[in-house]
Amino acid sequence: GAGVSQSPRYKVAKRGQDVALRCDPISGHVSLFWYQQALGQGPEFLTYFQNEAQLDKSGLPSDRFFAERPEGSVSTLKIQRTQQEDSAVYLCASSPRGGPYEQYFGPGTRLTVT
Amino acid sequence: KQEVTQIPAALSVPEGENLVLNCSFTDSAIYNLQWFRQDPGKGLTSLLLIQSSQREQTSGRLNASLDKSSGRSTLYIAASQPGDSATYLCAVLDSSNTGKLIFGQGTTLQVKP
């Protein structure tokens, strides 16, 4: 069966541009997570959805970051007016149920802001 | 606030050696602890998951232990191979209802032929 997929795999944006990153979770998975991984660091939590509800967005670094999952499946992470410090790998993970269960990760989107 | 630390940050060993990677966490209130492997430019591959009630898990040449009371976990790799070269990440599953993972910064392993 298909795993978690993310697109695009690589994105180069000029400073100030808006970007949208897509995550397709494993079919039927209830929970979806976004993480940000800076170069040489471990991933850091951004936000969490259970079905279409965004239950935790405490990790979003600024109001330029916005995530949605309108139908409880595909999710989009949008970054407005990108800054150089937004350069990172953005990882998406899904889990079959809500709460503390094993997460399955996608390959990530590498965002470079020039 | 939960913090996860991994030591060492980098490790280089000759092929065939047994090695230990260390992970420590500050809050023992975790649901589980997971070890991941990350190859350059790739996502995360789960290696082992230890529930908070367990002491260790084994998969092939990998063995992970958990001492929740002392806030420590180790990943033991037996008879290392060049193909084991990667970054190894330790993560604890937060005790909040969201189940978010809190990661260490990783240990980058190089196994030389």
Short mmCIF file of C-alpha atoms in Angstrom, two decimals:
data_model
loop_
_atom_site.label_atom_id
_atom_site.label_comp_id
_atom_site.label_asym_id
_atom_site.label_seq_id
_atom_site.Cartn_x
_atom_site.Cartn_y
_atom_site.Cartn_z
CA GLY A 1 0.00 0.00 0.00
CA ALA A 2 1.04 3.59 -0.55
CA GLY A 3 2.81 5.44 2.21
CA VAL A 4 2.71 9.11 3.05
CA SER A 5 3.52 11.24 0.03
CA GLN A 6 4.53 14.88 -0.12
CA SER A 7 4.82 17.35 -2.97
CA PRO A 8 6.78 19.06 -4.22
CA ARG A 9 9.91 17.30 -3.02
CA TYR A 10 11.98 20.42 -3.55
CA LYS A 11 10.89 24.03 -3.63
CA VAL A 12 12.95 27.16 -4.18
CA ALA A 13 11.22 30.42 -3.35
CA LYS A 14 12.38 33.97 -3.44
CA ARG A 15 12.10 35.86 -0.21
CA GLY A 16 8.60 37.28 0.12
CA GLN A 17 6.87 34.66 -2.03
CA ASP A 18 4.06 32.46 -0.75
CA VAL A 19 4.44 28.67 -0.90
CA ALA A 20 2.10 25.73 -0.45
CA LEU A 21 3.28 22.28 0.55
CA ARG A 22 1.06 19.24 0.16
CA CYS A 23 0.79 16.06 2.19
CA ASP A 24 -1.17 12.93 1.22
CA PRO A 25 -1.43 10.71 4.30
CA ILE A 26 -1.95 6.98 4.32
CA SER A 27 -5.56 6.31 3.33
CA GLY A 28 -7.84 6.17 6.33
CA HIS A 29 -5.37 7.65 8.79
CA VAL A 30 -7.09 9.90 11.28
CA SER A 31 -4.15 11.92 12.57
CA LEU A 32 -1.80 14.11 10.56
CA PHE A 33 1.26 15.96 11.83
CA TRP A 34 3.58 18.55 10.31
CA TYR A 35 7.18 18.93 11.48
CA GLN A 36 9.96 21.33 10.49
CA GLN A 37 13.56 20.12 10.32
CA ALA A 38 16.33 22.69 10.08
CA LEU A 39 19.70 21.61 8.73
CA GLY A 40 21.56 19.45 11.23
CA GLN A 41 18.68 19.41 13.71
CA GLY A 42 15.94 17.04 14.69
CA PRO A 43 12.40 17.67 13.48
CA GLU A 44 10.25 20.06 15.48
CA PHE A 45 6.49 19.82 15.80
CA LEU A 46 4.42 22.41 13.95
CA THR A 47 0.78 21.34 14.02
CA TYR A 48 -1.61 18.41 14.40
CA PHE A 49 -4.95 17.45 12.83
CA GLN A 50 -7.45 14.85 13.87
CA ASN A 51 -9.59 14.37 10.79
CA GLU A 52 -10.35 17.92 9.61
CA ALA A 53 -9.95 19.51 13.04
CA GLN A 54 -6.70 21.30 13.83
CA LEU A 55 -6.28 20.39 17.49
CA ASP A 56 -2.81 21.76 18.13
CA LYS A 57 -0.99 24.53 16.29
CA SER A 58 1.32 25.50 19.11
CA GLY A 59 4.45 24.83 17.06
CA LEU A 60 3.70 27.18 14.18
CA PRO A 61 6.50 29.76 14.39
CA SER A 62 4.53 32.79 13.23
CA ASP A 63 1.21 33.87 11.78
CA ARG A 64 2.79 33.52 8.33
CA PHE A 65 2.33 29.76 8.71
CA PHE A 66 -1.08 28.27 8.06
CA ALA A 67 -2.20 24.65 7.72
CA GLU A 68 -5.46 23.09 6.65
CA ARG A 69 -7.02 19.69 6.12
CA PRO A 70 -10.52 20.56 4.91
CA GLU A 71 -11.82 17.06 4.13
CA GLY A 72 -9.84 15.13 6.69
CA SER A 73 -7.40 13.61 4.22
CA VAL A 74 -4.95 15.76 2.20
CA SER A 75 -3.31 18.59 4.10
CA THR A 76 -1.63 21.76 2.90
CA LEU A 77 0.94 23.81 4.80
CA LYS A 78 1.08 27.35 3.53
CA ILE A 79 3.83 29.83 4.29
CA GLN A 80 3.20 33.44 3.40
CA ARG A 81 5.91 36.03 2.68
CA THR A 82 8.69 33.47 3.04
CA GLN A 83 11.85 34.44 4.92
CA GLN A 84 15.32 32.88 4.77
CA GLU A 85 14.83 31.35 8.20
CA ASP A 86 11.94 29.32 6.76
CA SER A 87 14.45 27.26 4.78
CA ALA A 88 14.12 23.72 6.11
CA VAL A 89 12.71 20.29 5.35
CA TYR A 90 9.00 20.05 6.10
CA LEU A 91 7.95 16.57 7.13
CA CYS A 92 4.43 15.21 7.24
CA ALA A 93 3.40 12.16 9.26
CA SER A 94 0.14 10.29 9.68
CA SER A 95 -1.21 7.91 12.26
CA PRO A 96 -4.17 5.54 12.06
CA ARG A 97 -5.87 6.84 15.17
CA GLY A 98 -6.05 9.92 17.31
CA GLY A 99 -3.66 10.24 20.23
CA PRO A 100 -0.33 8.57 21.01
CA TYR A 101 0.17 6.02 18.24
CA GLU A 102 2.99 5.24 15.84
CA GLN A 103 3.48 7.85 13.14
CA TYR A 104 4.48 7.15 9.55
CA PHE A 105 6.57 9.79 7.82
CA GLY A 106 6.66 11.07 4.28
CA PRO A 107 9.89 11.93 2.41
CA GLY A 108 9.60 15.63 3.18
CA THR A 109 9.69 18.82 1.15
CA ARG A 110 12.97 20.71 1.14
CA LEU A 111 12.24 24.44 1.02
CA THR A 112 15.03 26.84 0.14
CA VAL A 113 14.31 30.56 0.40
CA THR A 114 16.76 32.73 -1.52
CA LYS B 1 8.95 21.19 28.94
CA GLN B 2 10.24 17.91 27.53
CA GLU B 3 13.75 18.04 26.10
CA VAL B 4 15.53 15.21 24.28
CA THR B 5 19.32 15.07 23.96
CA GLN B 6 21.43 12.69 21.91
CA ILE B 7 25.09 11.96 22.48
CA PRO B 8 27.36 11.88 20.57
CA ALA B 9 26.39 14.23 17.74
CA ALA B 10 28.63 12.29 15.34
CA LEU B 11 30.37 8.95 15.43
CA SER B 12 32.79 7.22 13.07
CA VAL B 13 33.64 3.55 13.50
CA PRO B 14 35.29 0.81 11.44
CA GLU B 15 33.09 -1.87 9.95
CA GLY B 16 32.28 -4.74 12.29
CA GLU B 17 32.30 -2.78 15.54
CA ASN B 18 29.47 -2.89 18.01
CA LEU B 19 28.28 0.58 19.02
CA VAL B 20 25.88 2.37 21.34
CA LEU B 21 23.95 5.56 20.69
CA ASN B 22 22.57 7.44 23.66
CA CYS B 23 19.35 9.39 24.17
CA SER B 24 18.17 11.18 27.29
CA PHE B 25 14.91 12.95 28.07
CA THR B 26 13.95 15.28 30.90
CA ASP B 27 10.33 14.27 31.62
CA SER B 28 9.64 10.61 32.32
CA ALA B 29 5.92 11.01 31.55
CA ILE B 30 6.08 9.54 28.05
CA TYR B 31 3.89 7.09 26.17
CA ASN B 32 6.71 5.57 24.18
CA LEU B 33 10.12 6.17 22.69
CA GLN B 34 11.02 5.61 19.07
CA TRP B 35 14.30 5.35 17.20
CA PHE B 36 14.37 6.50 13.58
CA ARG B 37 16.91 6.36 10.80
CA GLN B 38 17.30 9.20 8.32
CA ASP B 39 19.38 8.95 5.17
CA PRO B 40 20.58 12.17 3.51
CA GLY B 41 17.74 13.91 1.70
CA LYS B 42 15.22 11.32 2.84
CA GLY B 43 12.38 11.07 5.31
CA LEU B 44 12.37 9.10 8.54
CA THR B 45 12.32 5.32 8.76
CA SER B 46 11.11 3.87 12.04
CA LEU B 47 13.54 1.33 13.49
CA LEU B 48 12.19 0.44 16.91
CA LEU B 49 9.37 1.60 19.15
CA ILE B 50 9.44 0.92 22.89
CA GLN B 51 6.26 1.36 24.89
CA SER B 52 6.66 3.07 28.26
CA SER B 53 5.92 -0.24 30.02
CA GLN B 54 8.67 -2.08 28.13
CA ARG B 55 12.39 -2.24 28.83
CA GLU B 56 13.72 -3.15 25.40
CA GLN B 57 12.95 -4.03 21.80
CA THR B 58 15.03 -5.94 19.29
CA SER B 59 15.05 -6.06 15.51
CA GLY B 60 17.84 -7.95 13.79
CA ARG B 61 21.16 -6.35 14.74
CA LEU B 62 19.41 -3.51 16.59
CA ASN B 63 18.48 -3.45 20.24
CA ALA B 64 16.91 -0.49 21.98
CA SER B 65 16.54 -0.18 25.73
CA LEU B 66 14.46 2.18 27.83
CA ASP B 67 14.95 3.26 31.43
CA LYS B 68 12.05 5.60 31.94
CA SER B 69 12.83 6.46 35.55
CA SER B 70 16.29 7.74 34.67
CA GLY B 71 15.17 9.28 31.39
CA ARG B 72 17.50 7.28 29.19
CA SER B 73 17.45 5.07 26.12
CA THR B 74 20.22 3.40 24.19
CA LEU B 75 20.33 2.01 20.67
CA TYR B 76 22.80 -0.83 20.31
CA ILE B 77 23.97 -1.75 16.81
CA ALA B 78 25.83 -5.04 16.52
CA ALA B 79 28.44 -5.80 13.88
CA SER B 80 28.09 -2.46 12.13
CA GLN B 81 28.12 -2.29 8.33
CA PRO B 82 28.77 0.60 5.91
CA GLY B 83 25.06 0.48 5.04
CA ASP B 84 24.29 1.52 8.62
CA SER B 85 25.75 4.97 7.88
CA ALA B 86 22.95 7.46 8.47
CA THR B 87 21.58 9.85 11.06
CA TYR B 88 19.79 8.20 13.96
CA LEU B 89 17.06 10.14 15.72
CA CYS B 90 15.47 9.43 19.06
CA ALA B 91 11.96 10.73 19.75
CA VAL B 92 9.60 10.54 22.69
CA LEU B 93 5.86 10.56 22.28
CA ASP B 94 4.46 13.41 24.30
CA SER B 95 2.00 12.54 27.05
CA SER B 96 -0.51 15.12 25.83
CA ASN B 97 -3.53 14.01 23.87
CA THR B 98 -2.07 15.10 20.56
CA GLY B 99 0.69 12.52 20.63
CA LYS B 100 3.28 14.80 19.07
CA LEU B 101 6.84 13.52 18.84
CA ILE B 102 9.69 15.39 20.50
CA PHE B 103 13.00 14.67 18.81
CA GLY B 104 16.64 14.81 19.76
CA GLN B 105 19.07 16.45 17.38
CA GLY B 106 20.36 13.13 16.09
CA THR B 107 23.61 11.19 15.93
CA THR B 108 25.29 10.99 12.53
CA LEU B 109 26.98 7.63 12.14
CA GLN B 110 29.66 6.76 9.62
CA VAL B 111 30.78 3.15 9.32
CA LYS B 112 34.01 2.87 7.37
CA PRO B 113 34.69 -0.24 5.25
#
